[in-house]
mmCIF file of C-alpha atoms and ligand atoms in Angstrom:
data_model
loop_
_atom_site.group_PDB
_atom_site.id
_atom_site.type_symbol
_atom_site.label_atom_id
_atom_site.label_comp_id
_atom_site.label_asym_id
_atom_site.label_seq_id
_atom_site.Cartn_x
_atom_site.Cartn_y
_atom_site.Cartn_z
ATOM 1 C CA MET A 1 0.000 0.000 0.000
ATOM 2 C CA ARG A 2 1.148 3.542 -0.693
ATOM 3 C CA ARG A 3 1.901 5.194 2.627
ATOM 4 C CA VAL A 4 1.996 8.923 3.088
ATOM 5 C CA TYR A 5 3.487 10.574 6.131
ATOM 6 C CA GLU A 6 3.451 14.076 7.523
ATOM 7 C CA LEU A 7 5.273 15.772 10.370
ATOM 8 C CA ALA A 8 3.077 15.974 13.412
ATOM 9 C CA GLY A 9 2.465 18.347 16.304
ATOM 10 C CA CYS A 10 1.034 17.164 19.623
ATOM 11 C CA PRO A 11 -2.636 16.156 19.158
ATOM 12 C CA VAL A 12 -3.524 17.618 22.561
ATOM 13 C CA CYS A 13 -1.619 20.892 23.013
ATOM 14 C CA GLY A 14 -0.297 21.452 19.482
ATOM 15 C CA GLY A 15 3.295 21.651 20.743
ATOM 16 C CA TYR A 16 6.237 20.666 18.523
ATOM 17 C CA ASP A 17 8.716 20.156 21.355
ATOM 18 C CA ALA A 18 8.979 16.404 21.878
ATOM 19 C CA VAL A 19 11.428 13.685 22.894
ATOM 20 C CA GLU A 20 11.838 10.346 21.144
ATOM 21 C CA VAL A 21 10.307 7.391 23.006
ATOM 22 C CA ALA A 22 10.979 4.706 20.390
ATOM 23 C CA SER A 23 12.966 4.876 17.155
ATOM 24 C CA ALA A 24 12.158 3.025 13.924
ATOM 25 C CA ASP A 25 14.616 0.266 14.924
ATOM 26 C CA ASP A 26 13.111 -0.022 18.411
ATOM 27 C CA LEU A 27 9.637 -0.389 16.951
ATOM 28 C CA ARG A 28 10.671 -2.919 14.321
ATOM 29 C CA ARG A 29 12.198 -5.008 17.100
ATOM 30 C CA GLU A 30 9.062 -4.668 19.222
ATOM 31 C CA VAL A 31 6.899 -5.962 16.393
ATOM 32 C CA GLU A 32 9.226 -8.948 15.894
ATOM 33 C CA GLU A 33 9.179 -9.669 19.615
ATOM 34 C CA LEU A 34 5.412 -9.451 19.623
ATOM 35 C CA TRP A 35 5.102 -12.106 16.877
ATOM 36 C CA GLU A 36 7.447 -14.389 18.762
ATOM 37 C CA PHE A 37 5.644 -13.738 22.048
ATOM 38 C CA ARG A 38 2.203 -14.518 20.612
ATOM 39 C CA LEU A 39 3.195 -17.533 18.530
ATOM 40 C CA ARG A 40 4.854 -19.217 21.511
ATOM 41 C CA ARG A 41 1.525 -19.030 23.335
ATOM 42 C CA LEU A 42 -0.679 -20.421 20.587
ATOM 43 C CA LEU A 43 -1.494 -24.061 19.927
ATOM 44 C CA ALA A 44 -0.221 -25.581 16.699
ATOM 45 C CA GLY A 45 -2.696 -25.444 13.835
ATOM 46 C CA VAL A 46 -4.363 -22.177 14.771
ATOM 47 C CA PRO A 47 -6.238 -20.938 11.693
ATOM 48 C CA PRO A 48 -4.608 -17.761 10.331
ATOM 49 C CA GLU A 49 -7.875 -15.826 10.492
ATOM 50 C CA ARG A 50 -7.996 -16.420 14.263
ATOM 51 C CA LEU A 51 -4.798 -14.452 14.621
ATOM 52 C CA ALA A 52 -7.041 -11.467 13.894
ATOM 53 C CA ASP A 53 -6.487 -8.931 16.658
ATOM 54 C CA ARG A 54 -3.440 -10.667 18.067
ATOM 55 C CA LEU A 55 -1.010 -10.255 15.250
ATOM 56 C CA ALA A 56 -2.626 -8.886 12.146
ATOM 57 C CA PHE A 57 -3.177 -5.456 13.631
ATOM 58 C CA SER A 58 -5.279 -3.064 11.655
ATOM 59 C CA GLN A 59 -2.852 -0.337 12.586
ATOM 60 C CA HIS A 60 0.714 -0.506 11.271
ATOM 61 C CA ALA A 61 3.520 -0.030 13.744
ATOM 62 C CA PRO A 62 4.587 3.593 13.951
ATOM 63 C CA LEU A 63 7.638 4.899 12.100
ATOM 64 C CA ARG A 64 8.735 6.644 15.278
ATOM 65 C CA LEU A 65 7.114 7.540 18.605
ATOM 66 C CA VAL A 66 7.649 10.757 20.520
ATOM 67 C CA ARG A 67 6.368 12.255 23.753
ATOM 68 C CA CYS A 68 5.261 15.872 24.004
ATOM 69 C CA THR A 69 7.461 17.666 26.532
ATOM 70 C CA ALA A 70 4.630 20.052 27.442
ATOM 71 C CA CYS A 71 1.741 17.645 28.136
ATOM 72 C CA GLY A 72 3.193 14.105 28.045
ATOM 73 C CA THR A 73 1.069 12.755 25.190
ATOM 74 C CA VAL A 74 2.780 9.998 23.167
ATOM 75 C CA PHE A 75 2.228 10.171 19.417
ATOM 76 C CA ARG A 76 3.543 9.112 16.023
ATOM 77 C CA ASN A 77 5.950 11.470 14.393
ATOM 78 C CA PRO A 78 5.875 11.401 11.457
ATOM 79 C CA ARG A 79 2.326 10.132 11.208
ATOM 80 C CA GLU A 80 0.236 8.720 8.382
ATOM 81 C CA ARG A 81 -2.165 11.051 6.703
ATOM 82 C CA ALA A 82 -5.805 10.607 7.680
ATOM 83 C CA HIS A 83 -7.035 9.025 4.435
ATOM 84 C CA VAL A 84 -4.374 6.298 4.628
ATOM 85 C CA LEU A 85 -5.602 5.426 8.097
ATOM 86 C CA GLU A 86 -9.237 5.156 7.080
ATOM 87 C CA GLU A 87 -8.443 2.966 4.087
ATOM 88 C CA THR A 88 -6.551 0.598 6.398
ATOM 89 C CA TYR A 89 -9.615 0.025 8.567
ATOM 90 C CA ALA A 90 -12.313 0.036 5.927
ATOM 91 C CA GLY A 91 -10.454 -2.665 3.977
ATOM 92 C CA GLU A 92 -10.594 -5.254 6.763
ATOM 93 C CA ALA A 93 -12.680 -8.328 6.034
ATOM 94 C CA PRO A 94 -12.375 -11.134 8.612
ATOM 95 C CA ASP A 95 -14.646 -14.150 8.098
ATOM 96 C CA PRO A 96 -17.928 -14.561 10.078
ATOM 97 C CA ARG A 97 -16.508 -17.293 12.371
ATOM 98 C CA THR A 98 -13.719 -14.977 13.491
ATOM 99 C CA LEU A 99 -16.195 -12.156 14.051
ATOM 100 C CA ARG A 100 -18.419 -14.462 16.087
ATOM 101 C CA ALA A 101 -15.499 -15.562 18.300
ATOM 102 C CA LEU A 102 -14.545 -11.927 18.869
ATOM 103 C CA PHE A 103 -18.158 -11.058 19.649
ATOM 104 C CA ASP A 104 -18.467 -13.797 22.288
ATOM 105 C CA ALA A 105 -15.181 -12.921 24.000
ATOM 106 C CA GLN A 106 -15.737 -9.178 23.943
ATOM 107 C CA ARG A 107 -19.371 -9.256 25.059
ATOM 108 C CA ARG A 108 -18.385 -10.779 28.389
ATOM 109 C CA ALA A 109 -15.699 -8.157 28.876
ATOM 110 C CA TYR A 110 -17.944 -5.241 27.883
ATOM 111 C CA ARG A 111 -20.407 -6.022 30.663
ATOM 112 C CA THR A 112 -18.019 -4.114 32.931
ATOM 113 C CA GLN A 113 -18.297 -0.972 30.797
ATOM 114 C CA ALA A 114 -22.087 -1.262 30.537
ATOM 115 C CA ARG A 115 -22.255 -1.466 34.334
ATOM 116 C CA ARG A 116 -19.858 1.446 34.925
ATOM 117 C CA LEU A 117 -21.741 3.547 32.417
ATOM 118 C CA LEU A 118 -24.977 3.054 34.305
ATOM 119 C CA ARG A 119 -23.302 4.068 37.540
ATOM 120 C CA VAL A 120 -22.045 7.304 35.983
ATOM 121 C CA ALA A 121 -25.133 8.205 33.945
ATOM 122 C CA ARG A 122 -27.435 7.111 36.791
ATOM 123 C CA ARG A 123 -30.260 6.310 34.376
ATOM 124 C CA ARG A 124 -30.595 4.302 31.192
ATOM 125 C CA GLY A 125 -31.216 6.058 27.924
ATOM 126 C CA SER A 126 -30.096 6.299 24.325
ATOM 127 C CA GLY A 127 -26.516 5.871 23.237
ATOM 128 C CA LEU A 128 -24.207 5.900 20.254
ATOM 129 C CA GLU A 129 -21.110 3.746 20.069
ATOM 130 C CA VAL A 130 -18.420 5.006 17.701
ATOM 131 C CA GLY A 131 -16.385 2.046 16.408
ATOM 132 C CA SER A 132 -18.966 -0.592 17.343
ATOM 133 C CA TYR A 133 -16.984 -3.251 15.400
ATOM 134 C CA VAL A 134 -18.639 -6.678 15.995
ATOM 135 C CA GLY A 135 -21.400 -5.275 18.241
ATOM 136 C CA ALA A 136 -20.146 -6.785 21.505
ATOM 137 C CA PHE A 137 -20.720 -3.604 23.509
ATOM 138 C CA LEU A 138 -24.107 -3.048 21.843
ATOM 139 C CA ALA A 139 -25.090 -6.485 23.167
ATOM 140 C CA ALA A 140 -23.759 -5.828 26.683
ATOM 141 C CA ALA A 141 -25.522 -2.446 26.749
ATOM 142 C CA ARG A 142 -28.822 -3.964 25.631
ATOM 143 C CA GLU A 143 -28.586 -6.527 28.453
ATOM 144 C CA ARG A 144 -28.396 -3.571 30.854
ATOM 145 C CA GLY A 145 -31.418 -1.881 29.330
ATOM 146 C CA TRP A 146 -29.682 0.752 27.187
ATOM 147 C CA ARG A 147 -30.866 1.708 23.678
ATOM 148 C CA PHE A 148 -27.527 1.871 21.872
ATOM 149 C CA GLU A 149 -26.756 2.107 18.179
ATOM 150 C CA GLY A 150 -23.368 1.703 16.564
ATOM 151 C CA ILE A 151 -21.346 3.199 13.756
ATOM 152 C CA ASP A 152 -18.184 1.730 12.242
ATOM 153 C CA ILE A 153 -16.093 2.062 9.091
ATOM 154 C CA ALA A 154 -15.508 -1.696 8.687
ATOM 155 C CA ARG A 155 -18.184 -2.939 6.282
ATOM 156 C CA SER A 156 -17.939 -6.633 7.212
ATOM 157 C CA ALA A 157 -18.242 -5.849 10.939
ATOM 158 C CA VAL A 158 -21.313 -3.654 10.377
ATOM 159 C CA HIS A 159 -22.912 -6.367 8.248
ATOM 160 C CA PHE A 160 -22.205 -8.956 10.950
ATOM 161 C CA THR A 161 -23.570 -6.716 13.741
ATOM 162 C CA ARG A 162 -26.770 -5.985 11.827
ATOM 163 C CA GLY A 163 -27.169 -9.715 11.275
ATOM 164 C CA LEU A 164 -27.324 -10.117 15.062
ATOM 165 C CA GLY A 165 -30.242 -7.699 15.164
ATOM 166 C CA PHE A 166 -28.410 -4.585 16.340
ATOM 167 C CA ASP A 167 -28.712 -1.115 14.914
ATOM 168 C CA ALA A 168 -25.321 -0.512 13.306
ATOM 169 C CA ARG A 169 -24.384 1.709 10.390
ATOM 170 C CA LEU A 170 -21.425 2.158 8.114
ATOM 171 C CA GLY A 171 -19.638 5.469 8.555
ATOM 172 C CA THR A 172 -17.917 7.797 10.968
ATOM 173 C CA LEU A 173 -19.213 10.043 13.737
ATOM 174 C CA GLU A 174 -19.510 12.877 11.195
ATOM 175 C CA ASP A 175 -22.052 10.780 9.267
ATOM 176 C CA VAL A 176 -24.476 10.730 12.207
ATOM 177 C CA PRO A 177 -26.964 13.571 11.596
ATOM 178 C CA ALA A 178 -25.903 16.563 13.728
ATOM 179 C CA ALA A 179 -29.522 17.017 14.870
ATOM 180 C CA ARG A 180 -29.547 13.659 16.681
ATOM 181 C CA ARG A 181 -29.132 13.774 20.482
ATOM 182 C CA PHE A 182 -27.912 10.904 22.638
ATOM 183 C CA ASP A 183 -27.612 10.496 26.389
ATOM 184 C CA VAL A 184 -24.283 8.724 25.929
ATOM 185 C CA VAL A 185 -21.580 8.608 23.262
ATOM 186 C CA ALA A 186 -19.133 5.752 23.875
ATOM 187 C CA ILE A 187 -15.805 5.342 22.071
ATOM 188 C CA TRP A 188 -14.063 2.202 23.361
ATOM 189 C CA ASN A 189 -10.601 1.290 22.036
ATOM 190 C CA THR A 190 -11.104 3.500 18.989
ATOM 191 C CA PHE A 191 -10.518 7.095 20.069
ATOM 192 C CA GLU A 192 -6.722 6.581 19.997
ATOM 193 C CA GLN A 193 -6.961 5.621 16.306
ATOM 194 C CA LEU A 194 -8.912 8.627 15.099
ATOM 195 C CA PRO A 195 -6.995 10.990 12.812
ATOM 196 C CA ASP A 196 -8.303 14.087 14.612
ATOM 197 C CA PRO A 197 -9.300 13.383 18.241
ATOM 198 C CA ARG A 198 -10.099 17.020 18.983
ATOM 199 C CA ARG A 199 -12.577 17.183 16.138
ATOM 200 C CA ALA A 200 -14.089 13.866 17.257
ATOM 201 C CA LEU A 201 -14.752 15.351 20.697
ATOM 202 C CA ALA A 202 -16.437 18.390 19.141
ATOM 203 C CA GLU A 203 -18.598 16.107 16.961
ATOM 204 C CA ALA A 204 -19.518 13.966 19.981
ATOM 205 C CA HIS A 205 -20.327 17.078 22.018
ATOM 206 C CA ARG A 206 -22.729 18.282 19.329
ATOM 207 C CA ARG A 207 -24.645 14.993 19.448
ATOM 208 C CA LEU A 208 -24.962 14.748 23.220
ATOM 209 C CA ALA A 209 -28.027 15.862 25.155
ATOM 210 C CA PRO A 210 -27.469 18.472 27.905
ATOM 211 C CA GLY A 211 -25.583 16.756 30.732
ATOM 212 C CA GLY A 212 -24.889 13.793 28.452
ATOM 213 C CA VAL A 213 -21.991 11.431 29.091
ATOM 214 C CA LEU A 214 -18.989 10.696 26.897
ATOM 215 C CA ALA A 215 -17.190 7.427 27.642
ATOM 216 C CA LEU A 216 -13.656 6.795 26.364
ATOM 217 C CA ARG A 217 -11.272 3.892 26.724
ATOM 218 C CA VAL A 218 -7.720 4.425 25.511
ATOM 219 C CA PRO A 219 -4.229 2.920 25.878
ATOM 220 C CA ASN A 220 -2.172 4.873 28.399
ATOM 221 C CA GLY A 221 0.751 6.615 26.705
ATOM 222 C CA ALA A 222 2.371 7.184 30.113
ATOM 223 C CA PHE A 223 2.401 3.430 30.814
ATOM 224 C CA TYR A 224 4.098 2.684 27.497
ATOM 225 C CA ALA A 225 6.615 5.532 27.918
ATOM 226 C CA ALA A 226 7.450 4.328 31.444
ATOM 227 C CA LEU A 227 8.004 0.685 30.452
ATOM 228 C CA ARG A 228 9.662 1.254 27.053
ATOM 229 C CA PRO A 229 13.202 1.833 28.448
ATOM 230 C CA ALA A 230 12.941 -1.442 30.432
ATOM 231 C CA LEU A 231 12.748 -3.382 27.116
ATOM 232 C CA ASP A 232 16.491 -2.798 26.782
ATOM 233 C CA GLY A 233 17.389 -3.549 30.410
ATOM 234 C CA PRO A 234 17.664 -6.519 32.773
ATOM 235 C CA LEU A 235 13.882 -6.619 33.309
ATOM 236 C CA ARG A 236 13.131 -6.876 29.592
ATOM 237 C CA ARG A 237 11.213 -10.161 29.823
ATOM 238 C CA LEU A 238 8.838 -8.741 32.390
ATOM 239 C CA ALA A 239 8.464 -5.434 30.538
ATOM 240 C CA ARG A 240 7.808 -7.302 27.299
ATOM 241 C CA ALA A 241 5.133 -9.491 28.907
ATOM 242 C CA LEU A 242 3.391 -6.521 30.510
ATOM 243 C CA LEU A 243 3.358 -4.554 27.276
ATOM 244 C CA ALA A 244 2.392 -7.548 25.128
ATOM 245 C CA HIS A 245 -0.474 -8.632 27.380
ATOM 246 C CA ASN A 246 -1.886 -5.158 27.112
ATOM 247 C CA ASN A 247 -1.461 -4.887 23.359
ATOM 248 C CA LEU A 248 1.054 -2.100 23.759
ATOM 249 C CA LEU A 249 4.148 -3.782 22.320
ATOM 250 C CA GLY A 250 4.893 -2.134 18.965
ATOM 251 C CA PHE A 251 2.339 0.524 19.949
ATOM 252 C CA PRO A 252 -0.267 -0.133 17.242
ATOM 253 C CA TYR A 253 -2.098 3.136 17.957
ATOM 254 C CA ARG A 254 -1.995 6.634 16.680
ATOM 255 C CA HIS A 255 -2.165 8.485 20.000
ATOM 256 C CA GLY A 256 -1.032 7.604 23.513
ATOM 257 C CA PHE A 257 -2.974 9.933 25.773
ATOM 258 C CA THR A 258 -2.206 10.176 29.474
ATOM 259 C CA ALA A 259 -4.755 10.717 32.243
ATOM 260 C CA THR A 260 -3.879 14.410 32.451
ATOM 261 C CA SER A 261 -3.518 15.090 28.728
ATOM 262 C CA LEU A 262 -6.876 13.450 28.032
ATOM 263 C CA GLU A 263 -8.533 15.500 30.745
ATOM 264 C CA ARG A 264 -7.005 18.628 29.260
ATOM 265 C CA LEU A 265 -8.294 17.765 25.791
ATOM 266 C CA LEU A 266 -11.766 17.030 27.157
ATOM 267 C CA ALA A 267 -11.889 20.309 29.103
ATOM 268 C CA ALA A 268 -10.944 22.247 25.967
ATOM 269 C CA GLU A 269 -13.914 20.722 24.142
ATOM 270 C CA GLY A 270 -16.528 21.370 26.846
ATOM 271 C CA PHE A 271 -16.382 18.220 28.965
ATOM 272 C CA ARG A 272 -15.704 17.619 32.641
ATOM 273 C CA VAL A 273 -14.266 14.270 33.743
ATOM 274 C CA VAL A 274 -16.570 12.684 36.327
ATOM 275 C CA ARG A 275 -14.944 9.290 36.648
ATOM 276 C CA ARG A 276 -11.602 7.843 35.657
ATOM 277 C CA THR A 277 -10.481 4.303 36.116
ATOM 278 C CA GLY A 278 -7.337 2.426 35.179
ATOM 279 C CA ASP A 279 -7.658 -0.967 33.576
ATOM 280 C CA SER A 280 -5.808 -3.683 31.726
ATOM 281 C CA LEU A 281 -6.724 -4.943 28.292
ATOM 282 C CA VAL A 282 -9.667 -7.248 27.736
ATOM 283 C CA PRO A 283 -8.398 -10.861 27.714
ATOM 284 C CA LEU A 284 -7.183 -12.108 24.327
ATOM 285 C CA ALA A 285 -6.820 -15.779 25.237
ATOM 286 C CA ASP A 286 -9.220 -18.254 23.635
ATOM 287 C CA GLU A 287 -9.383 -21.962 22.742
ATOM 288 C CA TRP A 288 -6.254 -21.583 20.600
ATOM 289 C CA THR A 289 -4.173 -20.283 23.505
ATOM 290 C CA LYS A 290 -1.957 -22.754 25.358
ATOM 291 C CA ARG A 291 -3.176 -23.424 28.866
ATOM 292 C CA TRP A 292 -0.103 -21.979 30.644
ATOM 293 C CA ALA A 293 -0.379 -18.839 28.526
ATOM 294 C CA ARG A 294 -4.001 -18.352 29.554
ATOM 295 C CA TRP A 295 -2.920 -18.409 33.194
ATOM 296 C CA GLU A 296 0.004 -16.144 32.486
ATOM 297 C CA GLU A 297 -2.302 -13.612 30.877
ATOM 298 C CA ARG A 298 -4.706 -13.727 33.818
ATOM 299 C CA LEU A 299 -1.930 -13.418 36.390
ATOM 300 C CA CYS A 300 -0.254 -10.578 34.531
ATOM 301 C CA GLN A 301 -3.474 -8.619 34.314
ATOM 302 C CA ALA A 302 -4.445 -9.305 37.923
ATOM 303 C CA ALA A 303 -0.991 -8.218 39.114
ATOM 304 C CA LEU A 304 -1.279 -5.035 37.098
ATOM 305 C CA ARG A 305 -4.681 -4.249 38.543
ATOM 306 C CA GLY A 306 -3.003 -4.452 41.948
ATOM 307 C CA VAL A 307 0.015 -2.218 41.238
ATOM 308 C CA ALA A 308 -0.699 -0.055 38.243
ATOM 309 C CA ARG A 309 -3.955 1.589 39.190
ATOM 310 C CA GLY A 310 -5.541 4.819 38.095
ATOM 311 C CA ALA A 311 -3.320 7.091 36.031
ATOM 312 C CA ALA A 312 -0.512 4.482 36.001
ATOM 313 C CA ALA A 313 -2.601 1.628 34.519
ATOM 314 C CA PRO A 314 -1.944 0.336 30.986
ATOM 315 C CA TRP A 315 -5.417 1.394 29.796
ATOM 316 C CA LEU A 316 -7.523 4.355 30.880
ATOM 317 C CA GLU A 317 -11.258 4.622 30.983
ATOM 318 C CA VAL A 318 -12.700 8.092 31.300
ATOM 319 C CA TYR A 319 -16.306 9.229 31.723
ATOM 320 C CA ALA A 320 -16.999 12.910 31.129
ATOM 321 C CA ARG A 321 -20.096 15.074 31.174
ATOM 322 C CA VAL A 322 -21.051 17.858 28.819
ATOM 323 C CA VAL A 323 -20.607 21.092 30.760
ATOM 324 C CA ARG A 324 -20.882 23.707 28.065
ATOM 325 C CA PRO A 325 -23.704 24.131 25.575
ATOM 326 C CA THR A 326 -22.886 23.303 21.958
ATOM 327 C CA GLY A 327 -21.120 26.081 20.091
ATOM 328 C CA ALA A 328 -20.267 27.995 23.273
HETATM 329 ZN ZN1 ZN B 401 1.246 18.193 24.125
#
């Protein structure tokens, strides 16, 4: 594929003063280590399509990662132009069996988010999920009594989700009529991939009812930046396992927000953070994972929940309320 890059400023504060977190060589090595790490944990004969989110990432590894000296956000520099990014996602076409396996695994995990959302919003209502993918959150939300609809740019995933009886559409947030109002807009594991996160927040704001809730779940750039140097030191095996189990090795994301940089971005777009929680990645293990590796994954994630809480956790979940009327 033709790849087009551009020099990038910080997606949060616009600053150009940044330090290198990982060079092209570092990242190439991380991707190689990730393959080796995953393959060692899979049973022989795993069908290639089941490697879906484990190895065949939709997002290419970055050319180089930097951290903004002003606000701490980790980002790709240079970065791919927006249209390249969208083509990458829209072109994905996993088979229905793979989508079904992802749906089953993710639905269980998303029950946590559906529950947290209810605690923050205090009452059920209407919702829009941006990046609804296979519809796993839509299912978990429906179980909790929410009326959620989804939007996604992956045609096969939208087709699959509609086949399960959920309201899902092909497109981006901008394609949702600006006159629609939702009680909740949820963007799980997708916000960090968007070409223009600031614009996405403005678009979400416009579609939220007064006092509406925005829910985001993103990889923690601060966690990656803190562990990255350990990949070259005596604790590299541990650092590699912690990053790999949280899908952070090779950093297959466009932006690595931190708890404070995300809060800053949200405040600038008319939101106030009402709840923040640190988390580890949803489990990736399935019937093709070796038994010891399933335990390793569980132990790693449980240990992390114990030590790396809140702003130090590998993933961040943030719930924010609309505090300013649209256009103010
Ligand atoms: Zn910055």
